[in-house]
Amino acid sequence: MQTTFGARASLAAAACVGAAALVAAGTAAAQSYPAKPIKLYVGFPPGGGSDALARLLGNALPAKLTQQVLVDNKPGANTIVATEYVKSQPADGYTLLFVSASFSINPSLYKLSYDIEKDFSPVALVAIVPLLLITHPSTPVKTVSDLIAMAKAQPGKLNYASFGIGSAAHLAGEMMLSMTGTDMVHVPYKGSAPAVADVMGGRVTMMLPGIGSAINLAREGKLKAIAVSTAKRASGAPDIPTIAESGIPGFDVATWESIQAPAGTPAEAIGRLNGAIREVVASPDLRPKMINLGFEPDATRTPAEVAQFIRAERQKWAKLVKERNIKAE
């Protein structure tokens, strides 16, 4: 009996030691990541809003991760080029993808070689980006209600610009038409700058670009800012009403910025990255810089909550694309 009891005690002690060793190994793995520089790929050319935010993060994260975060651009095919590239890389936490709302829109428009939910693991949501409803200063409207009334009085005569079929500006415009029962002509451009330029020139009635690319032009009197697209007013422009409060109740549309990793990336790496991103986005150094660029800092979600957010966005845009019969170029 004593021998049996002693053997059992030894087994129990060994089991405890083994469990402790596993915990210690997991902790060590979490602490040892990252052991080399991390590469963050942006699906847009240098100089745009997404690129600027990615580089702000790239500069801020090394203080938390003790490794460099190298930002690289792989533009093309509405961010599909960069997404395909990162999907093909090792799932080790050292190759990441910086994406916008196009990540959740593209599945409804294109035949893709990847599935955004099965082939990627969410790391963090970084920011929400309000869109700004703009018109030429001479347009005889002051509110969203005025614009709707003008559109209903001239069905099919007014137009709106976007920076391409399937872009956030395009789908936001279609959402507005759908919710108000109005008819306007979509005019797609190859980029935000020429589209905004034609609104300033009075050649296009309205547009919904990211607030960061248009707010200063509006403050200079070159554009008229009517409303922002999000449910809440923008932190950087609290004087501008929302579309929801000034003509279309329930309207809440935005683009956003998120970081994704190839599916299968270790949970320890994703957890370390998520925690570091949360800290730097909330910091008194980075937060005001983001707001100044037109971003609403939003990094409080866990990776699981980001996955739910992406799924809801994908479903929302799929419904609109089908309803409005939107086709890719």
mmCIF file of C-alpha atoms in Angstrom:
data_model
loop_
_atom_site.group_PDB
_atom_site.id
_atom_site.type_symbol
_atom_site.label_atom_id
_atom_site.label_comp_id
_atom_site.label_asym_id
_atom_site.label_seq_id
_atom_site.Cartn_x
_atom_site.Cartn_y
_atom_site.Cartn_z
ATOM 1 C CA MET A 1 0.000 0.000 0.000
ATOM 2 C CA GLN A 2 2.784 2.407 0.895
ATOM 3 C CA THR A 3 4.614 1.537 -2.329
ATOM 4 C CA THR A 4 1.454 2.123 -4.390
ATOM 5 C CA PHE A 5 0.766 5.417 -2.636
ATOM 6 C CA GLY A 6 4.358 6.525 -3.188
ATOM 7 C CA ALA A 7 4.180 5.663 -6.877
ATOM 8 C CA ARG A 8 0.978 7.634 -7.262
ATOM 9 C CA ALA A 9 2.489 10.611 -5.480
ATOM 10 C CA SER A 10 5.506 10.476 -7.760
ATOM 11 C CA LEU A 11 3.279 10.366 -10.847
ATOM 12 C CA ALA A 12 1.241 13.309 -9.575
ATOM 13 C CA ALA A 13 4.381 15.307 -8.870
ATOM 14 C CA ALA A 14 5.727 14.481 -12.316
ATOM 15 C CA ALA A 15 2.441 15.587 -13.888
ATOM 16 C CA CYS A 16 2.618 18.906 -12.028
ATOM 17 C CA VAL A 17 6.192 19.423 -13.131
ATOM 18 C CA GLY A 18 5.214 18.614 -16.727
ATOM 19 C CA ALA A 19 2.280 21.031 -16.649
ATOM 20 C CA ALA A 20 4.480 23.730 -15.191
ATOM 21 C CA ALA A 21 7.044 23.098 -17.901
ATOM 22 C CA LEU A 22 4.382 23.480 -20.606
ATOM 23 C CA VAL A 23 3.179 26.745 -19.092
ATOM 24 C CA ALA A 24 6.751 27.967 -18.838
ATOM 25 C CA ALA A 25 7.416 26.980 -22.456
ATOM 26 C CA GLY A 26 4.307 28.820 -23.617
ATOM 27 C CA THR A 27 5.279 31.897 -21.622
ATOM 28 C CA ALA A 28 8.804 31.770 -23.015
ATOM 29 C CA ALA A 29 7.451 31.486 -26.563
ATOM 30 C CA ALA A 30 5.240 34.517 -26.027
ATOM 31 C CA GLN A 31 8.115 36.471 -24.528
ATOM 32 C CA SER A 32 10.596 35.470 -27.253
ATOM 33 C CA TYR A 33 8.330 36.687 -30.073
ATOM 34 C CA PRO A 34 9.331 38.667 -32.012
ATOM 35 C CA ALA A 35 12.924 37.557 -32.449
ATOM 36 C CA LYS A 36 13.476 39.402 -35.722
ATOM 37 C CA PRO A 37 11.982 42.345 -37.696
ATOM 38 C CA ILE A 38 8.329 42.164 -38.763
ATOM 39 C CA LYS A 39 7.204 43.083 -42.285
ATOM 40 C CA LEU A 40 3.898 44.914 -42.731
ATOM 41 C CA TYR A 41 2.536 45.033 -46.279
ATOM 42 C CA VAL A 42 0.177 47.776 -47.452
ATOM 43 C CA GLY A 43 -1.992 47.216 -50.530
ATOM 44 C CA PHE A 44 -1.890 50.878 -51.569
ATOM 45 C CA PRO A 45 0.818 53.102 -53.095
ATOM 46 C CA PRO A 46 2.998 55.268 -50.824
ATOM 47 C CA GLY A 47 1.588 58.618 -49.794
ATOM 48 C CA GLY A 48 -2.056 57.750 -49.151
ATOM 49 C CA GLY A 49 -3.908 57.637 -45.849
ATOM 50 C CA SER A 50 -3.505 53.886 -45.283
ATOM 51 C CA ASP A 51 0.209 54.096 -46.006
ATOM 52 C CA ALA A 52 0.609 57.053 -43.639
ATOM 53 C CA LEU A 53 -1.123 55.215 -40.794
ATOM 54 C CA ALA A 54 0.849 52.025 -41.396
ATOM 55 C CA ARG A 55 4.078 54.014 -41.152
ATOM 56 C CA LEU A 56 2.958 55.708 -37.942
ATOM 57 C CA LEU A 57 2.420 52.258 -36.465
ATOM 58 C CA GLY A 58 5.698 51.027 -37.913
ATOM 59 C CA ASN A 59 7.504 53.804 -36.082
ATOM 60 C CA ALA A 60 5.628 53.345 -32.790
ATOM 61 C CA LEU A 61 5.498 49.559 -32.395
ATOM 62 C CA PRO A 62 9.249 48.828 -31.999
ATOM 63 C CA ALA A 63 9.164 50.431 -28.564
ATOM 64 C CA LYS A 64 6.682 47.753 -27.471
ATOM 65 C CA LEU A 65 7.925 44.809 -29.535
ATOM 66 C CA THR A 66 11.713 45.438 -29.312
ATOM 67 C CA GLN A 67 11.977 44.734 -33.044
ATOM 68 C CA GLN A 68 11.644 46.824 -36.179
ATOM 69 C CA VAL A 69 8.355 46.886 -38.093
ATOM 70 C CA LEU A 70 9.224 47.393 -41.755
ATOM 71 C CA VAL A 71 6.426 48.823 -43.916
ATOM 72 C CA ASP A 72 6.356 47.864 -47.597
ATOM 73 C CA ASN A 73 3.874 48.680 -50.365
ATOM 74 C CA LYS A 74 2.380 46.129 -52.746
ATOM 75 C CA PRO A 75 -0.336 48.086 -54.568
ATOM 76 C CA GLY A 76 -2.557 46.638 -57.254
ATOM 77 C CA ALA A 77 -6.001 45.192 -58.028
ATOM 78 C CA ASN A 78 -7.831 46.956 -55.189
ATOM 79 C CA THR A 79 -5.387 45.503 -52.578
ATOM 80 C CA ILE A 80 -5.701 41.936 -53.930
ATOM 81 C CA VAL A 81 -1.994 41.798 -54.914
ATOM 82 C CA ALA A 82 -0.806 42.421 -51.359
ATOM 83 C CA THR A 83 -3.428 40.099 -49.882
ATOM 84 C CA GLU A 84 -2.429 37.206 -52.143
ATOM 85 C CA TYR A 85 1.225 37.770 -51.310
ATOM 86 C CA VAL A 86 0.787 37.734 -47.539
ATOM 87 C CA LYS A 87 -1.458 34.663 -47.742
ATOM 88 C CA SER A 88 1.433 32.783 -49.387
ATOM 89 C CA GLN A 89 3.932 33.657 -46.648
ATOM 90 C CA PRO A 90 4.813 31.538 -43.576
ATOM 91 C CA ALA A 91 2.317 31.824 -40.731
ATOM 92 C CA ASP A 92 4.953 32.758 -38.181
ATOM 93 C CA GLY A 93 3.940 36.294 -37.186
ATOM 94 C CA TYR A 94 6.669 38.002 -39.200
ATOM 95 C CA THR A 95 4.627 38.837 -42.313
ATOM 96 C CA LEU A 96 1.488 40.909 -41.769
ATOM 97 C CA LEU A 97 -1.114 42.612 -43.965
ATOM 98 C CA PHE A 98 -2.444 46.135 -43.462
ATOM 99 C CA VAL A 99 -5.960 46.262 -44.951
ATOM 100 C CA SER A 100 -8.906 48.604 -45.352
ATOM 101 C CA ALA A 101 -12.618 47.978 -45.980
ATOM 102 C CA SER A 102 -11.765 46.674 -49.466
ATOM 103 C CA PHE A 103 -10.674 43.474 -47.686
ATOM 104 C CA SER A 104 -14.350 42.777 -46.864
ATOM 105 C CA ILE A 105 -15.766 44.238 -50.101
ATOM 106 C CA ASN A 106 -13.625 42.354 -52.644
ATOM 107 C CA PRO A 107 -15.176 38.905 -51.998
ATOM 108 C CA SER A 108 -18.492 40.206 -53.360
ATOM 109 C CA LEU A 109 -16.950 41.653 -56.522
ATOM 110 C CA TYR A 110 -14.097 39.382 -57.581
ATOM 111 C CA LYS A 111 -13.273 35.717 -57.910
ATOM 112 C CA LEU A 112 -10.469 35.486 -55.381
ATOM 113 C CA SER A 113 -7.766 32.913 -54.729
ATOM 114 C CA TYR A 114 -8.291 33.297 -50.988
ATOM 115 C CA ASP A 115 -11.037 33.388 -48.373
ATOM 116 C CA ILE A 116 -10.680 36.345 -46.011
ATOM 117 C CA GLU A 117 -12.036 34.371 -43.054
ATOM 118 C CA LYS A 118 -10.359 30.999 -43.644
ATOM 119 C CA ASP A 119 -6.974 32.154 -44.945
ATOM 120 C CA PHE A 120 -6.326 34.998 -42.494
ATOM 121 C CA SER A 121 -6.201 35.454 -38.732
ATOM 122 C CA PRO A 122 -7.234 38.903 -37.466
ATOM 123 C CA VAL A 123 -4.608 40.641 -35.375
ATOM 124 C CA ALA A 124 -6.239 43.985 -34.581
ATOM 125 C CA LEU A 125 -8.556 46.696 -35.760
ATOM 126 C CA VAL A 126 -6.605 49.945 -35.777
ATOM 127 C CA ALA A 127 -9.010 52.699 -36.804
ATOM 128 C CA ILE A 128 -12.382 53.637 -38.232
ATOM 129 C CA VAL A 129 -12.298 56.167 -41.077
ATOM 130 C CA PRO A 130 -15.345 58.447 -41.444
ATOM 131 C CA LEU A 131 -16.253 59.515 -44.960
ATOM 132 C CA LEU A 132 -17.066 63.157 -45.640
ATOM 133 C CA LEU A 133 -20.004 64.094 -47.866
ATOM 134 C CA ILE A 134 -18.720 66.976 -50.000
ATOM 135 C CA THR A 135 -20.085 69.161 -52.791
ATOM 136 C CA HIS A 136 -18.893 72.210 -54.702
ATOM 137 C CA PRO A 137 -19.288 75.408 -52.640
ATOM 138 C CA SER A 138 -21.793 76.787 -55.161
ATOM 139 C CA THR A 139 -24.155 73.809 -54.860
ATOM 140 C CA PRO A 140 -27.435 75.127 -53.409
ATOM 141 C CA VAL A 141 -27.585 72.631 -50.536
ATOM 142 C CA LYS A 142 -26.670 73.010 -46.893
ATOM 143 C CA THR A 143 -27.876 69.711 -45.456
ATOM 144 C CA VAL A 144 -28.294 66.077 -46.425
ATOM 145 C CA SER A 145 -32.050 66.657 -46.585
ATOM 146 C CA ASP A 146 -31.460 69.452 -49.125
ATOM 147 C CA LEU A 147 -29.335 67.119 -51.254
ATOM 148 C CA ILE A 148 -31.948 64.362 -51.159
ATOM 149 C CA ALA A 149 -34.674 66.818 -52.173
ATOM 150 C CA MET A 150 -32.553 68.058 -55.079
ATOM 151 C CA ALA A 151 -31.847 64.494 -56.229
ATOM 152 C CA LYS A 152 -35.531 63.543 -56.094
ATOM 153 C CA ALA A 153 -36.441 66.634 -58.091
ATOM 154 C CA GLN A 154 -33.921 65.680 -60.800
ATOM 155 C CA PRO A 155 -33.820 61.859 -60.967
ATOM 156 C CA GLY A 156 -30.785 60.612 -62.865
ATOM 157 C CA LYS A 157 -29.500 64.143 -63.514
ATOM 158 C CA LEU A 158 -27.063 64.493 -60.585
ATOM 159 C CA ASN A 159 -23.876 62.463 -60.221
ATOM 160 C CA TYR A 160 -21.392 61.383 -57.599
ATOM 161 C CA ALA A 161 -17.704 60.523 -57.791
ATOM 162 C CA SER A 162 -15.692 57.685 -56.317
ATOM 163 C CA PHE A 163 -12.152 56.387 -56.602
ATOM 164 C CA GLY A 164 -13.230 53.228 -58.400
ATOM 165 C CA ILE A 165 -15.951 50.602 -58.627
ATOM 166 C CA GLY A 166 -16.170 48.755 -55.331
ATOM 167 C CA SER A 167 -14.354 51.469 -53.388
ATOM 168 C CA ALA A 168 -15.708 52.670 -50.052
ATOM 169 C CA ALA A 169 -16.734 55.967 -51.673
ATOM 170 C CA HIS A 170 -18.698 54.064 -54.327
ATOM 171 C CA LEU A 171 -20.532 51.760 -51.926
ATOM 172 C CA ALA A 172 -21.254 54.585 -49.497
ATOM 173 C CA GLY A 173 -22.885 56.487 -52.365
ATOM 174 C CA GLU A 174 -24.922 53.433 -53.322
ATOM 175 C CA MET A 175 -25.967 52.941 -49.711
ATOM 176 C CA MET A 176 -27.201 56.529 -49.641
ATOM 177 C CA LEU A 177 -29.211 56.069 -52.841
ATOM 178 C CA SER A 178 -30.645 52.794 -51.548
ATOM 179 C CA MET A 179 -31.761 54.267 -48.222
ATOM 180 C CA THR A 180 -33.322 57.370 -49.795
ATOM 181 C CA GLY A 181 -34.808 55.933 -52.983
ATOM 182 C CA THR A 182 -32.928 58.441 -55.128
ATOM 183 C CA ASP A 183 -31.188 58.046 -58.487
ATOM 184 C CA MET A 184 -27.768 59.520 -59.240
ATOM 185 C CA VAL A 185 -25.099 58.584 -61.784
ATOM 186 C CA HIS A 186 -21.887 57.025 -60.493
ATOM 187 C CA VAL A 187 -18.665 58.462 -61.971
ATOM 188 C CA PRO A 188 -15.640 56.272 -61.059
ATOM 189 C CA TYR A 189 -12.110 57.690 -61.123
ATOM 190 C CA LYS A 190 -8.677 56.082 -60.891
ATOM 191 C CA GLY A 191 -7.837 57.495 -57.501
ATOM 192 C CA SER A 192 -9.237 59.879 -54.929
ATOM 193 C CA ALA A 193 -7.264 62.996 -55.989
ATOM 194 C CA PRO A 194 -8.764 63.389 -59.499
ATOM 195 C CA ALA A 195 -12.240 62.662 -58.154
ATOM 196 C CA VAL A 196 -11.989 65.327 -55.461
ATOM 197 C CA ALA A 197 -10.534 67.727 -58.045
ATOM 198 C CA ASP A 198 -13.621 67.350 -60.238
ATOM 199 C CA VAL A 199 -15.914 67.998 -57.278
ATOM 200 C CA MET A 200 -13.913 71.177 -56.608
ATOM 201 C CA GLY A 201 -14.267 72.074 -60.287
ATOM 202 C CA GLY A 202 -18.042 71.654 -60.163
ATOM 203 C CA ARG A 203 -18.029 68.825 -62.714
ATOM 204 C CA VAL A 204 -19.415 66.306 -60.211
ATOM 205 C CA THR A 205 -22.244 66.926 -57.748
ATOM 206 C CA MET A 206 -20.932 65.140 -54.697
ATOM 207 C CA MET A 207 -18.521 62.578 -53.278
ATOM 208 C CA LEU A 208 -17.840 60.631 -50.078
ATOM 209 C CA PRO A 209 -14.022 60.413 -49.690
ATOM 210 C CA GLY A 210 -12.204 59.688 -46.449
ATOM 211 C CA ILE A 211 -12.437 62.729 -44.221
ATOM 212 C CA GLY A 212 -8.663 63.155 -44.062
ATOM 213 C CA SER A 213 -8.344 63.783 -47.800
ATOM 214 C CA ALA A 214 -11.023 66.500 -47.937
ATOM 215 C CA ILE A 215 -11.494 68.258 -44.607
ATOM 216 C CA ASN A 216 -8.716 70.815 -45.118
ATOM 217 C CA LEU A 217 -10.016 71.687 -48.594
ATOM 218 C CA ALA A 218 -13.441 72.243 -47.050
ATOM 219 C CA ARG A 219 -11.960 74.475 -44.355
ATOM 220 C CA GLU A 220 -10.224 76.476 -47.075
ATOM 221 C CA GLY A 221 -13.585 77.017 -48.802
ATOM 222 C CA LYS A 222 -12.683 74.932 -51.865
ATOM 223 C CA LEU A 223 -15.317 72.328 -50.981
ATOM 224 C CA LYS A 224 -18.527 72.333 -48.970
ATOM 225 C CA ALA A 225 -18.618 69.761 -46.162
ATOM 226 C CA ILE A 226 -22.186 68.562 -45.644
ATOM 227 C CA ALA A 227 -21.946 65.649 -43.197
ATOM 228 C CA VAL A 228 -19.860 62.684 -42.003
ATOM 229 C CA SER A 229 -20.860 59.091 -42.677
ATOM 230 C CA THR A 230 -20.372 57.502 -39.256
ATOM 231 C CA ALA A 231 -22.990 57.202 -36.505
ATOM 232 C CA LYS A 232 -20.925 59.548 -34.317
ATOM 233 C CA ARG A 233 -19.366 62.850 -35.304
ATOM 234 C CA ALA A 234 -15.681 62.755 -36.220
ATOM 235 C CA SER A 235 -13.229 63.628 -33.441
ATOM 236 C CA GLY A 236 -11.303 65.885 -35.797
ATOM 237 C CA ALA A 237 -14.405 67.729 -37.049
ATOM 238 C CA PRO A 238 -17.019 67.755 -34.263
ATOM 239 C CA ASP A 239 -18.778 70.740 -35.846
ATOM 240 C CA ILE A 240 -19.871 68.708 -38.882
ATOM 241 C CA PRO A 241 -23.123 66.748 -38.369
ATOM 242 C CA THR A 242 -23.579 63.101 -39.260
ATOM 243 C CA ILE A 243 -25.598 61.937 -42.249
ATOM 244 C CA ALA A 244 -27.814 60.030 -39.811
ATOM 245 C CA GLU A 245 -28.722 63.114 -37.787
ATOM 246 C CA SER A 246 -29.244 65.362 -40.795
ATOM 247 C CA GLY A 247 -31.394 63.440 -43.252
ATOM 248 C CA ILE A 248 -30.912 59.638 -43.309
ATOM 249 C CA PRO A 249 -31.614 58.062 -39.895
ATOM 250 C CA GLY A 250 -29.597 54.891 -39.299
ATOM 251 C CA PHE A 251 -26.915 55.677 -41.870
ATOM 252 C CA ASP A 252 -23.561 54.415 -40.605
ATOM 253 C CA VAL A 253 -20.893 53.696 -43.200
ATOM 254 C CA ALA A 254 -17.126 53.952 -42.952
ATOM 255 C CA THR A 255 -13.938 52.438 -44.134
ATOM 256 C CA TRP A 256 -11.451 51.121 -41.586
ATOM 257 C CA GLU A 257 -7.898 49.890 -41.125
ATOM 258 C CA SER A 258 -6.974 46.459 -39.788
ATOM 259 C CA ILE A 259 -3.935 44.207 -39.482
ATOM 260 C CA GLN A 260 -4.240 40.565 -40.573
ATOM 261 C CA ALA A 261 -1.872 37.582 -40.454
ATOM 262 C CA PRO A 262 -1.817 34.357 -42.476
ATOM 263 C CA ALA A 263 -4.107 31.703 -40.998
ATOM 264 C CA GLY A 264 -2.287 29.468 -38.560
ATOM 265 C CA THR A 265 -0.125 32.206 -37.074
ATOM 266 C CA PRO A 266 0.578 31.232 -33.429
ATOM 267 C CA ALA A 267 -1.910 32.642 -30.937
ATOM 268 C CA GLU A 268 0.996 33.838 -28.778
ATOM 269 C CA ALA A 269 2.276 36.040 -31.614
ATOM 270 C CA ILE A 270 -1.173 37.415 -32.399
ATOM 271 C CA GLY A 271 -1.791 38.150 -28.727
ATOM 272 C CA ARG A 272 1.532 39.971 -28.377
ATOM 273 C CA LEU A 273 0.846 42.031 -31.493
ATOM 274 C CA ASN A 274 -2.714 42.854 -30.455
ATOM 275 C CA GLY A 275 -1.561 44.066 -27.048
ATOM 276 C CA ALA A 276 1.203 46.219 -28.511
ATOM 277 C CA ILE A 277 -1.141 47.776 -31.087
ATOM 278 C CA ARG A 278 -3.722 48.560 -28.403
ATOM 279 C CA GLU A 279 -1.100 50.342 -26.335
ATOM 280 C CA VAL A 280 0.392 52.480 -29.091
ATOM 281 C CA VAL A 281 -2.992 53.478 -30.580
ATOM 282 C CA ALA A 282 -4.181 54.624 -27.149
ATOM 283 C CA SER A 283 -0.949 56.501 -26.425
ATOM 284 C CA PRO A 284 -1.009 60.297 -26.069
ATOM 285 C CA ASP A 285 1.641 60.457 -28.787
ATOM 286 C CA LEU A 286 -0.020 58.458 -31.581
ATOM 287 C CA ARG A 287 -3.701 59.117 -30.919
ATOM 288 C CA PRO A 288 -3.719 62.847 -31.824
ATOM 289 C CA LYS A 289 -1.626 62.182 -34.921
ATOM 290 C CA MET A 290 -4.211 59.653 -36.109
ATOM 291 C CA ILE A 291 -7.109 62.028 -35.491
ATOM 292 C CA ASN A 292 -5.263 64.780 -37.355
ATOM 293 C CA LEU A 293 -5.056 62.456 -40.389
ATOM 294 C CA GLY A 294 -8.793 61.730 -40.243
ATOM 295 C CA PHE A 295 -8.698 58.401 -38.385
ATOM 296 C CA GLU A 296 -10.828 57.485 -35.382
ATOM 297 C CA PRO A 297 -8.490 55.385 -33.180
ATOM 298 C CA ASP A 298 -10.208 52.059 -32.485
ATOM 299 C CA ALA A 299 -7.927 49.247 -31.302
ATOM 300 C CA THR A 300 -9.835 47.969 -28.279
ATOM 301 C CA ARG A 301 -11.167 44.792 -29.922
ATOM 302 C CA THR A 302 -9.716 41.340 -29.292
ATOM 303 C CA PRO A 303 -8.724 39.247 -32.338
ATOM 304 C CA ALA A 304 -11.981 37.273 -31.954
ATOM 305 C CA GLU A 305 -13.988 40.506 -31.919
ATOM 306 C CA VAL A 306 -12.146 41.722 -35.011
ATOM 307 C CA ALA A 307 -13.134 38.476 -36.746
ATOM 308 C CA GLN A 308 -16.790 39.166 -35.900
ATOM 309 C CA PHE A 309 -16.451 42.731 -37.182
ATOM 310 C CA ILE A 310 -14.929 41.575 -40.501
ATOM 311 C CA ARG A 311 -17.671 38.963 -40.944
ATOM 312 C CA ALA A 312 -20.411 41.545 -40.373
ATOM 313 C CA GLU A 313 -18.774 43.968 -42.821
ATOM 314 C CA ARG A 314 -18.490 41.239 -45.462
ATOM 315 C CA GLN A 315 -22.178 40.378 -45.087
ATOM 316 C CA LYS A 316 -23.259 44.032 -45.207
ATOM 317 C CA TRP A 317 -21.397 44.776 -48.416
ATOM 318 C CA ALA A 318 -22.430 41.489 -50.055
ATOM 319 C CA LYS A 319 -26.069 42.403 -49.485
ATOM 320 C CA LEU A 320 -25.612 45.887 -50.977
ATOM 321 C CA VAL A 321 -23.623 44.639 -53.985
ATOM 322 C CA LYS A 322 -26.391 42.158 -54.798
ATOM 323 C CA GLU A 323 -29.208 44.635 -54.206
ATOM 324 C CA ARG A 324 -27.622 47.348 -56.373
ATOM 325 C CA ASN A 325 -26.330 44.873 -58.973
ATOM 326 C CA ILE A 326 -22.787 46.242 -58.714
ATOM 327 C CA LYS A 327 -20.277 44.619 -61.058
ATOM 328 C CA ALA A 328 -16.500 44.873 -60.989
ATOM 329 C CA GLU A 329 -14.739 46.447 -63.956
#
